CSV table of C-alpha atoms and ligand atoms in Angstrom, one decimal:
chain,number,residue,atom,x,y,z
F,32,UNK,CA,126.4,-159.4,24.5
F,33,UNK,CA,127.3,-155.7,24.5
F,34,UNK,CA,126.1,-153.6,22.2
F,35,UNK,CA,129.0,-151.5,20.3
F,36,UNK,CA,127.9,-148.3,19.5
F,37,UNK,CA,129.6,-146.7,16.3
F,38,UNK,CA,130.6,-143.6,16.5
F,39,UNK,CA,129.3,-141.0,14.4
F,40,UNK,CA,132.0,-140.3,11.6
F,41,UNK,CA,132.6,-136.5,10.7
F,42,UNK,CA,134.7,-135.7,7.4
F,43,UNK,CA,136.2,-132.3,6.5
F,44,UNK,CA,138.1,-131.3,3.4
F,45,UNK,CA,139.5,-128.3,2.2
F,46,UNK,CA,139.0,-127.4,-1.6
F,47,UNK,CA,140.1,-124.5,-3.6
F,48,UNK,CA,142.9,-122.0,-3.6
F,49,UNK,CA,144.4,-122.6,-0.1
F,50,UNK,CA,144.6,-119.3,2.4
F,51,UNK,CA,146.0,-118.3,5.8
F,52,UNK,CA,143.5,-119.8,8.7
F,53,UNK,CA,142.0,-123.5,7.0
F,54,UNK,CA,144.8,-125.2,9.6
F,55,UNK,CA,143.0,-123.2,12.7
F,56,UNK,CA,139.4,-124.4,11.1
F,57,UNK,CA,140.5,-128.1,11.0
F,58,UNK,CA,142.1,-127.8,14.6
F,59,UNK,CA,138.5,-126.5,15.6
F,60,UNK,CA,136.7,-128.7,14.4
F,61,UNK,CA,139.2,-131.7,15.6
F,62,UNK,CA,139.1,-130.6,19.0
F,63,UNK,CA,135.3,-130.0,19.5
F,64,UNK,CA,133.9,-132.8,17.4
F,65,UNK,CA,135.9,-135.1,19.5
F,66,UNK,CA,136.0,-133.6,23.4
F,67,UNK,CA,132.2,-132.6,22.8
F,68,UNK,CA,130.6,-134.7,20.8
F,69,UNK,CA,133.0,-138.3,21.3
F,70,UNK,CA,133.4,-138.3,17.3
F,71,UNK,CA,135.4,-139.9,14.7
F,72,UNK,CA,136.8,-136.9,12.5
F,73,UNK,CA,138.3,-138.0,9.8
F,74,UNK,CA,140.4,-135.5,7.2
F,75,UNK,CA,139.4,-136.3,3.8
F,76,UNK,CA,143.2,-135.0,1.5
F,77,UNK,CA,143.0,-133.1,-1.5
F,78,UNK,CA,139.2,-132.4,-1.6
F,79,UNK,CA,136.6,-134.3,-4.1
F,80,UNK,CA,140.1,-136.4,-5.3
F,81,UNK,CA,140.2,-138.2,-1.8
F,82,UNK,CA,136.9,-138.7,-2.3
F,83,UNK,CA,137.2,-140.1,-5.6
F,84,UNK,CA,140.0,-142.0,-4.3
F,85,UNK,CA,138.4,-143.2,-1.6
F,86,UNK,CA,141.1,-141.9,1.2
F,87,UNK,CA,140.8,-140.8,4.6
F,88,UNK,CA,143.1,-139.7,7.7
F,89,UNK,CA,142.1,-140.4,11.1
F,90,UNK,CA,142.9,-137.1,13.1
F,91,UNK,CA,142.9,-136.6,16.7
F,92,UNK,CA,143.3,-134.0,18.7
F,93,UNK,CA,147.4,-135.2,20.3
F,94,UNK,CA,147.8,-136.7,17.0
F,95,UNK,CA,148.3,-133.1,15.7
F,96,UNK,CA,150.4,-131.1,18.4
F,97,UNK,CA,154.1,-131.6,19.0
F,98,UNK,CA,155.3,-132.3,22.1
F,99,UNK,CA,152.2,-130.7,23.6
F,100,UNK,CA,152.7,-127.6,21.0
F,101,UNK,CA,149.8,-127.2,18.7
F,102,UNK,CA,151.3,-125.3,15.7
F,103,UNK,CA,148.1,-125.6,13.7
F,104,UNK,CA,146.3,-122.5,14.6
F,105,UNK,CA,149.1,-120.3,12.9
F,106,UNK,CA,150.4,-122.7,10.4
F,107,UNK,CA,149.4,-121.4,6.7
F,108,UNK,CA,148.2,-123.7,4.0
F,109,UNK,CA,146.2,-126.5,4.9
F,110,UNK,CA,147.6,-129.9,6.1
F,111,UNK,CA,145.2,-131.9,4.1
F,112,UNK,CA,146.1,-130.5,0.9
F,113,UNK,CA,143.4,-129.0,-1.5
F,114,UNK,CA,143.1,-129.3,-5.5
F,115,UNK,CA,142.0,-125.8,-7.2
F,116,UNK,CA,140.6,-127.2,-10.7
F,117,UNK,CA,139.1,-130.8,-11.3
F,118,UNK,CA,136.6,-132.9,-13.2
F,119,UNK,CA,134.6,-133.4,-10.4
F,120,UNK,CA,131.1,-133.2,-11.8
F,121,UNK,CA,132.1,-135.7,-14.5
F,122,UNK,CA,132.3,-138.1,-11.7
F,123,UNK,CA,129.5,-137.3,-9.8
F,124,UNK,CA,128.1,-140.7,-9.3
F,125,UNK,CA,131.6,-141.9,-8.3
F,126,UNK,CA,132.1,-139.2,-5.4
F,127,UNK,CA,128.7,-139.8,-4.3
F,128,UNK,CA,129.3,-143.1,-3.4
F,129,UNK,CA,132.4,-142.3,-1.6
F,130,UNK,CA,130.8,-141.1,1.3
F,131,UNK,CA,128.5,-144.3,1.7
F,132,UNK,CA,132.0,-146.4,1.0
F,133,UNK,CA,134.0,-144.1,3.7
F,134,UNK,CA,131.0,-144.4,6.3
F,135,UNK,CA,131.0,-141.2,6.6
F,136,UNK,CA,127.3,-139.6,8.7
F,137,UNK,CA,128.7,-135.7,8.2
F,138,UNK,CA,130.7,-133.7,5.7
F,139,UNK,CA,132.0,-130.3,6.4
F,140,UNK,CA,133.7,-128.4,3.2
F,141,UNK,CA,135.9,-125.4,3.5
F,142,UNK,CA,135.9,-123.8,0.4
F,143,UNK,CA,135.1,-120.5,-1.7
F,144,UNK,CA,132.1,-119.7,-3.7
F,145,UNK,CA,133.3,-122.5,-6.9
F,146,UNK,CA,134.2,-125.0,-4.3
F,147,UNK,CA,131.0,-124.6,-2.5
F,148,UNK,CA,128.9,-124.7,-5.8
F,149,UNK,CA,130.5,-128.4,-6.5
F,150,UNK,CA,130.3,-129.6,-3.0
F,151,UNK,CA,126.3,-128.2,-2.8
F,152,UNK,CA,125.6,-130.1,-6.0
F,153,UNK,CA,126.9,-133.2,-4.2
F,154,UNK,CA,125.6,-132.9,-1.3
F,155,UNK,CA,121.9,-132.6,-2.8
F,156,UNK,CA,122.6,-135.5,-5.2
F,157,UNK,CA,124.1,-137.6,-2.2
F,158,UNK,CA,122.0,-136.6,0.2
F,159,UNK,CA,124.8,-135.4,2.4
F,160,UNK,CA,124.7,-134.3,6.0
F,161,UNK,CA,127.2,-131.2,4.7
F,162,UNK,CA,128.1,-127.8,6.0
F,163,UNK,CA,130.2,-125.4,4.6
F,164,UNK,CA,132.8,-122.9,5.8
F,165,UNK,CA,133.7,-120.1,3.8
F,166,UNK,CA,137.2,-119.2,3.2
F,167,UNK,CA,139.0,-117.1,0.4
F,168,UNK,CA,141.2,-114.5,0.2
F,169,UNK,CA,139.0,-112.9,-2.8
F,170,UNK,CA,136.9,-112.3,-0.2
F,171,UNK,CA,133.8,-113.0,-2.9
F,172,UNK,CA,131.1,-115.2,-0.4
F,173,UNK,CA,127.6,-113.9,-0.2
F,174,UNK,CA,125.9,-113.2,2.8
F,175,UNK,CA,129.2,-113.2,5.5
F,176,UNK,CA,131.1,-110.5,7.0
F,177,UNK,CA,134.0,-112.5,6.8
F,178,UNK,CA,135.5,-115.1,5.6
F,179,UNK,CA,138.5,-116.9,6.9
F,180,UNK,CA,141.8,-115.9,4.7
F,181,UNK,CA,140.9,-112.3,3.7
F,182,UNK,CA,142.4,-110.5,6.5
F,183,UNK,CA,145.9,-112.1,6.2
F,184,UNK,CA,146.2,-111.6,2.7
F,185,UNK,CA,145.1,-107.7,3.6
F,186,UNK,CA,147.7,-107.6,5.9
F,187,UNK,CA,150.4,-109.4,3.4
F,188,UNK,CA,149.6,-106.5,1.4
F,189,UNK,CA,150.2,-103.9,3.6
F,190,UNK,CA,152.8,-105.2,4.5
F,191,UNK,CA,154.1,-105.3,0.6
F,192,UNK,CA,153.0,-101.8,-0.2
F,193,UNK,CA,154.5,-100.4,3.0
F,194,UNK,CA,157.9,-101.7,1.8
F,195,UNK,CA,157.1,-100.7,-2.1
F,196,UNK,CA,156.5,-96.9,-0.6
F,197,UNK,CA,160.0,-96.4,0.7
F,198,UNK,CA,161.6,-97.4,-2.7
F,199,UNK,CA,159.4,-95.9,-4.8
F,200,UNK,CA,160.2,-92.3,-2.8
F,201,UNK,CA,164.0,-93.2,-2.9
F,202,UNK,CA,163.4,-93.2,-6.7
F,203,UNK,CA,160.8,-91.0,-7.5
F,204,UNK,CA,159.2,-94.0,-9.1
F,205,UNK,CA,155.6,-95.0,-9.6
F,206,UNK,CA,155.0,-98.4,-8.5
F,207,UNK,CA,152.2,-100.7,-9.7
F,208,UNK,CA,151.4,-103.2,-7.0
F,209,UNK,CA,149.4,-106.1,-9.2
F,210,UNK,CA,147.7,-108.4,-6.3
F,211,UNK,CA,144.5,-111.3,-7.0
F,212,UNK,CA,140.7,-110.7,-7.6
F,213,UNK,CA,140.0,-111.9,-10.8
F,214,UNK,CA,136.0,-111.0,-10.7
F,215,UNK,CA,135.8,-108.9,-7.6
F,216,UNK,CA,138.2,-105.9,-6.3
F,217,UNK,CA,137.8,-106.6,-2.0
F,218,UNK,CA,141.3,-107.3,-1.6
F,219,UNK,CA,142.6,-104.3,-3.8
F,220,UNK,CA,140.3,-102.1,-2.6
F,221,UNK,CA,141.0,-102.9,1.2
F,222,UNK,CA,144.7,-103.3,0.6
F,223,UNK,CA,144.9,-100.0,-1.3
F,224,UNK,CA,143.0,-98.0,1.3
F,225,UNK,CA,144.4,-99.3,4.4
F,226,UNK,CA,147.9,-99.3,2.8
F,227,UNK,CA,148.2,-95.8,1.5
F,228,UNK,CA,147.7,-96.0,-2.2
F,229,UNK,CA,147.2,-93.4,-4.1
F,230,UNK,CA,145.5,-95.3,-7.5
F,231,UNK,CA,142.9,-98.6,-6.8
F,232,UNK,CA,141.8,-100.2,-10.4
F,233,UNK,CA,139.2,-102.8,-9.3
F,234,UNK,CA,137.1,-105.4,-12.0
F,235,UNK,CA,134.4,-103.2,-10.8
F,236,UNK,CA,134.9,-99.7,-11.9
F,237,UNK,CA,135.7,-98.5,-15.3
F,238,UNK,CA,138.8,-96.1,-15.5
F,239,UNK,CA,140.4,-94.6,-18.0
F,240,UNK,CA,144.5,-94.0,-18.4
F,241,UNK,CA,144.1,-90.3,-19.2
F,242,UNK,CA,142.2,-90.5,-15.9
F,243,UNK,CA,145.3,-92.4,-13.8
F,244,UNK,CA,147.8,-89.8,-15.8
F,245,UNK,CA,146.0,-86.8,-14.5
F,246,UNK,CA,145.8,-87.8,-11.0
F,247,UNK,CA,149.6,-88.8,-11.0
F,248,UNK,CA,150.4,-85.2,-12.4
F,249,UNK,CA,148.6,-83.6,-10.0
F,250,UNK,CA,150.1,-85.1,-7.3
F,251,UNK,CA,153.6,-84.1,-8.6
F,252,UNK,CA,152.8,-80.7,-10.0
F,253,UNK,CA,150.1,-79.4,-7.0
F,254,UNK,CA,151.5,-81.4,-4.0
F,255,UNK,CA,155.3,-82.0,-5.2
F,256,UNK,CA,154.6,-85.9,-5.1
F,257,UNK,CA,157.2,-87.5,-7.0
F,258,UNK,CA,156.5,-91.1,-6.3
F,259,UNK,CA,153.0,-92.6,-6.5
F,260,UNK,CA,151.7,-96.3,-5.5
F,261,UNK,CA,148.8,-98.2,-7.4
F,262,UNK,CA,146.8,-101.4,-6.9
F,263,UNK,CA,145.9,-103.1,-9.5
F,264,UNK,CA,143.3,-106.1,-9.1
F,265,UNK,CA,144.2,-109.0,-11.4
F,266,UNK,CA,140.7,-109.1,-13.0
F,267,UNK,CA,140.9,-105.5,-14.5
F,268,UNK,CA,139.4,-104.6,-17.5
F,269,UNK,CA,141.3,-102.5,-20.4
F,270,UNK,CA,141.0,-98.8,-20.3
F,271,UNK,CA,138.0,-97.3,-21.3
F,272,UNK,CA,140.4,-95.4,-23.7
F,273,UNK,CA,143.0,-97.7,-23.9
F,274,UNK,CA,145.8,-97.7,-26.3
F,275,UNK,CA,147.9,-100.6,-26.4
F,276,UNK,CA,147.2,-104.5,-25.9
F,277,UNK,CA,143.5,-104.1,-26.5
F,278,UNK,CA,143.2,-107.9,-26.3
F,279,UNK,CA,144.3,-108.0,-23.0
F,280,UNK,CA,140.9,-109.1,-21.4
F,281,UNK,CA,142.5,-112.0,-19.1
F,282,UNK,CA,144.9,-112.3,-16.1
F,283,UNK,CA,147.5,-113.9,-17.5
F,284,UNK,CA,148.5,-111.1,-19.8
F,285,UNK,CA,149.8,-109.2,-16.9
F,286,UNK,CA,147.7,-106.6,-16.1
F,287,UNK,CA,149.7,-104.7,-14.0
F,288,UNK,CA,152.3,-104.7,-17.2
F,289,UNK,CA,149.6,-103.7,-19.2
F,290,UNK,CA,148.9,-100.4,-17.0
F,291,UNK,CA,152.7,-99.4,-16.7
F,292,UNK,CA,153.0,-99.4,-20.4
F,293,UNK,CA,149.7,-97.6,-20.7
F,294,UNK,CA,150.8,-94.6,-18.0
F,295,UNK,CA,154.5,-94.9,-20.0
F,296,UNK,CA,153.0,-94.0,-23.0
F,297,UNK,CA,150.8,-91.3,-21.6
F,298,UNK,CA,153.6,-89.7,-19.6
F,299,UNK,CA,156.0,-89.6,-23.3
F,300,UNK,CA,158.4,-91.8,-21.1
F,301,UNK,CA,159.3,-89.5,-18.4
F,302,UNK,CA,157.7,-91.6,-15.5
F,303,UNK,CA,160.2,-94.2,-14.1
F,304,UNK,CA,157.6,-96.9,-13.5
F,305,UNK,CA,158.3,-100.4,-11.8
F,306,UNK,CA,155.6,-103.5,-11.7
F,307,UNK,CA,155.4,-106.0,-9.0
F,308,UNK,CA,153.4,-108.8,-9.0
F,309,UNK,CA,152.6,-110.3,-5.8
F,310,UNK,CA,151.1,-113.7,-6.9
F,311,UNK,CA,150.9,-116.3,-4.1
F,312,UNK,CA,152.6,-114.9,-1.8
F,313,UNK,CA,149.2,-113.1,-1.0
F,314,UNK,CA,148.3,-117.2,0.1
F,315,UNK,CA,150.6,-117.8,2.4
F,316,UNK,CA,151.7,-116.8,5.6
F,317,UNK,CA,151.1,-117.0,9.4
F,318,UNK,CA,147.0,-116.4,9.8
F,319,UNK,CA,146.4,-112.9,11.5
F,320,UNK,CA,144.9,-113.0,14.9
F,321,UNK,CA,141.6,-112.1,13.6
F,322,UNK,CA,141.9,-115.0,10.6
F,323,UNK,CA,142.2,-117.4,13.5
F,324,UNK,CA,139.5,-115.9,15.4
F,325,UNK,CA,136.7,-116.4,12.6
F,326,UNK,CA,138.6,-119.7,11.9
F,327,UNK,CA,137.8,-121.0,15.3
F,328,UNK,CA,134.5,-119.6,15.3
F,329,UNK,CA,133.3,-121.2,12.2
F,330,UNK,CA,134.7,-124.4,12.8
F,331,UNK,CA,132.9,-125.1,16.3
F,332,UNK,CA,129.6,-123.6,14.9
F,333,UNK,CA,130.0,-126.0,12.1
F,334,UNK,CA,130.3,-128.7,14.3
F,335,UNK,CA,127.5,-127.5,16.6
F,336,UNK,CA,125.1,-127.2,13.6
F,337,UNK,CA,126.1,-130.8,12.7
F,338,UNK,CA,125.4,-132.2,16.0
F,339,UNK,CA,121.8,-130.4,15.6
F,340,UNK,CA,121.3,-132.3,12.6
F,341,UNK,CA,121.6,-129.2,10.3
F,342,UNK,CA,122.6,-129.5,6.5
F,343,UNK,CA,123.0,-127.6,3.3
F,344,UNK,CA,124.1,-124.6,5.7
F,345,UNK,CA,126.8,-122.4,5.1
F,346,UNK,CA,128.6,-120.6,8.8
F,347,UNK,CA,128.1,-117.2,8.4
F,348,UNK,CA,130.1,-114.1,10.6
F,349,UNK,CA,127.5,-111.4,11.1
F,350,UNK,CA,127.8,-108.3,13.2
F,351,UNK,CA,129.9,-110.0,15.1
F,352,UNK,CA,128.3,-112.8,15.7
F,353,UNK,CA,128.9,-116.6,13.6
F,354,UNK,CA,125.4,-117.7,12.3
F,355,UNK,CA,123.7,-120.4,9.5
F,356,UNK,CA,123.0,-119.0,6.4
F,357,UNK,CA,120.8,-121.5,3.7
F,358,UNK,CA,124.3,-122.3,1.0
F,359,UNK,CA,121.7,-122.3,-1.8
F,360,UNK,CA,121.1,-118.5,-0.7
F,361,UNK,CA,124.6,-117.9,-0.8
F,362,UNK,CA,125.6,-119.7,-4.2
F,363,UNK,CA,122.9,-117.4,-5.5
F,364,UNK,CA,124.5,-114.1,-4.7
F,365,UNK,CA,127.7,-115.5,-5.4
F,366,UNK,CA,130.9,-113.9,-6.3
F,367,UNK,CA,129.7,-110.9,-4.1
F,368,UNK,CA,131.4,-108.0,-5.9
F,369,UNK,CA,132.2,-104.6,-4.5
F,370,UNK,CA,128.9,-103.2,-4.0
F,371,UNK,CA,127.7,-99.6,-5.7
F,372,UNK,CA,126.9,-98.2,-2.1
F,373,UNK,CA,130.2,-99.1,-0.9
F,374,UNK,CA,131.2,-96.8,1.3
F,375,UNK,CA,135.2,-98.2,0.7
F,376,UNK,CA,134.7,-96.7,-2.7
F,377,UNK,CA,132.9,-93.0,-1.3
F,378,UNK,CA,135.9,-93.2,1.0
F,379,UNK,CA,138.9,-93.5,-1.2
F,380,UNK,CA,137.3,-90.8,-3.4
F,381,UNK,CA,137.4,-88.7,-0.4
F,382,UNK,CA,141.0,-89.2,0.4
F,383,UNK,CA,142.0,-88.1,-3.0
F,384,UNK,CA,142.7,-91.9,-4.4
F,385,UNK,CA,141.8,-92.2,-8.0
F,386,UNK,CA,139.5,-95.5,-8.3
F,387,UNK,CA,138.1,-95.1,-12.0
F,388,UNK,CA,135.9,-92.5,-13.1
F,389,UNK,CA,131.9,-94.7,-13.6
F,390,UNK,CA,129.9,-96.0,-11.7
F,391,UNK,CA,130.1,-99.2,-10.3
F,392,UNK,CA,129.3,-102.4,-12.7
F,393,UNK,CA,129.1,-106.0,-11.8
W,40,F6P,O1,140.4,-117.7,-5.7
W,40,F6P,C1,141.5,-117.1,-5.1
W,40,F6P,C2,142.6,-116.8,-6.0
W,40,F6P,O2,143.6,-116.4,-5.1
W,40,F6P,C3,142.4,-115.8,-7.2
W,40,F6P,O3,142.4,-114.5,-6.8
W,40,F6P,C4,143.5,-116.2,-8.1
W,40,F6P,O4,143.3,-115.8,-9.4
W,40,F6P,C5,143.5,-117.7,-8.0
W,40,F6P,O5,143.1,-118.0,-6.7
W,40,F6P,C6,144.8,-118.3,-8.4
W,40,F6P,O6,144.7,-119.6,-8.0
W,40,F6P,P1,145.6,-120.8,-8.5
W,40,F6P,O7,146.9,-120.3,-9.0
W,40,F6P,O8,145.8,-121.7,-7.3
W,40,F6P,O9,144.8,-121.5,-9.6
């Protein structure tokens, strides 16, 4: 009688806020698992909730192309859907078992530094064969270079504040460009530089509104500025010296509101100022060439470290080069705020863009 050999069974989910590039990981890790390796890979939707639900999606490598065209490596979002909040760890027992019940020999989790807490936590209490890939647009995971998303939403930003700049000069406005980061300031910080900003309020750094009034005077009075552009990270604190709204602490009071009402007041109403908020629209989009890059990177060196029999590892992208990193290490430096040696920070000083007066606090 022949002897059937199972095939080793691979998940992969995708958990958290989505971002630009988890379609290129999947299509990685599809494509090698299964022309190296001869495994099952099977796409577990909507993250610990399959799980708990006990569903899985065969995938295979034709099974995702059309008519030869493989449209995953630029397609945004991901196709196996991904949940953002959830009970999980009320259910641990429950999602445990899943992965005996689904057969499953291997996990691999794409997720930021909260979905990567939960999936750790399982892993040890399942025992899991489970490696993770970092992805998030915050931009917050310890002990990587990169992580897959960040560079898109950059770019959407750019893009934005490239736009913003050509109205706000027709107008002689100041526009406040609000854009995510609720604990760490990466993506207003990179945005804002690379984008021409001339004000960057990050969680980090205290500021004060005299401090963002002054700097937009001087650009009108000393360099005849009339229009001025600031980024404002979602997770920024009230003024040091603020005068209105002092309970605004959270996100969802509009921070970027919050800031034009402060400089309103400050300027006695002669500043023209206009908010936009750019919400998800910083999630979406075609992944940038270099988003797809680390994408594909990360999702064969996953599979790689899999096949060696490796778990509790996190893919790390480190001068320029995709290496393991221990996930308990990472978790443990976790969000990874804008460090006080940055030297983004020492060079937006030195191009003249206010960024808050103090030193950096995290
Ligand atoms: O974690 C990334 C992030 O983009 C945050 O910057 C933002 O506050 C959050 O997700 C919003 O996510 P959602 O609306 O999906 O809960």
């Amino acid at each position: 009688m022949d002897i059937i050999k199972k095939r080793k069974r691979l998940g992969i989910l995708t958990s958290g806020g989505d971002c630009p590039g988890l379609n290129a990981v999947i299509r990685a890790v599809v494509n090698h698992g299964i022309s190296t390796y001869d495994w099952e890979v099977l796409g577990i939707p909507y993250a610990t909730r399959g799980l708990l639900e006990r569903k899985a999606i065969p995938l295979s490598r034709h099974g995702l192309d059309l008519r030869g065209i493989d449209p995953l490596l630029n397609m945004g979002g991901t196709i196996l859907g991904s949940i953002n909040k959830g009970n999980t760890l009320d259910r641990i027992d429950e999602i445990v078992a899943s992965y005996q019940d689904l057969q499953l020999d291997a996990l691999i989790g794409i997720g930021g530094d909260g979905s990567l807490a939960i999936l750790n936590k399982l892993r040890t209490a399942g025992n899991w064969q489970f490696i993770a890939i970092p992805k998030t647009i915050d931009n917050d995971v310890a002990l990587t270079d990169r992580v897959v998303g960040f560079d898109t939403a950059v770019n959407t930003i750019v893009d934005a504040l490239y736009r913003l700049t050509f109205t706000a000069a027709s107008h002689d406005r100041i526009m406040i460009v609000e854009v995510m980061g609720r604990s760490a300031g990466h993506l207003a910080l990179h945005s804002g530089i690379a984008g021409g900003a001339d004000v960057i309020l990050i969680p980090e750094i205290p500021y004060t509104i005299a401090g963002v009034c002054e700097h937009l005077a001087e650009l009108r009075d000393k360099w005849g500025r009339r229009f001025a552009i600031a980024v404002v990270a979602e997770g920024v604190k009230v003024a040091e010296d603020s005068s209105l709204y002092p309970s605004c602490q959270t996100p969802s009071c509009g921070i970027g509101q919050y800031i034009a009402e402060e400089i309103r007041n400050c300027s006695h109403n002669e500043l023209d100022i206009r908010v936009s908020v750019l919400g998800h629209i910083q999630r979406g989009g075609i992944p940038t060439a270099l988003d797809r890059l680390v994408a594909t990177a990360f999702g064969k060196t996953a599979v790689d470290l899999i096949a060696a029999g490796e778990t509790g590892k996190m893919v790390a992208w480190k001068n320029g080069q995709v290496e393991a990193v221990s996930l308990d290490a990472v978790l443990l430096e976790s969000p990874l705020h804008v460090a006080a040696n940055s030297s983004l920070v020492e060079t937006a000083r030195a191009l003249g863009i206010y960024i808050g007066n103090g030193a950096i606090t995290s």
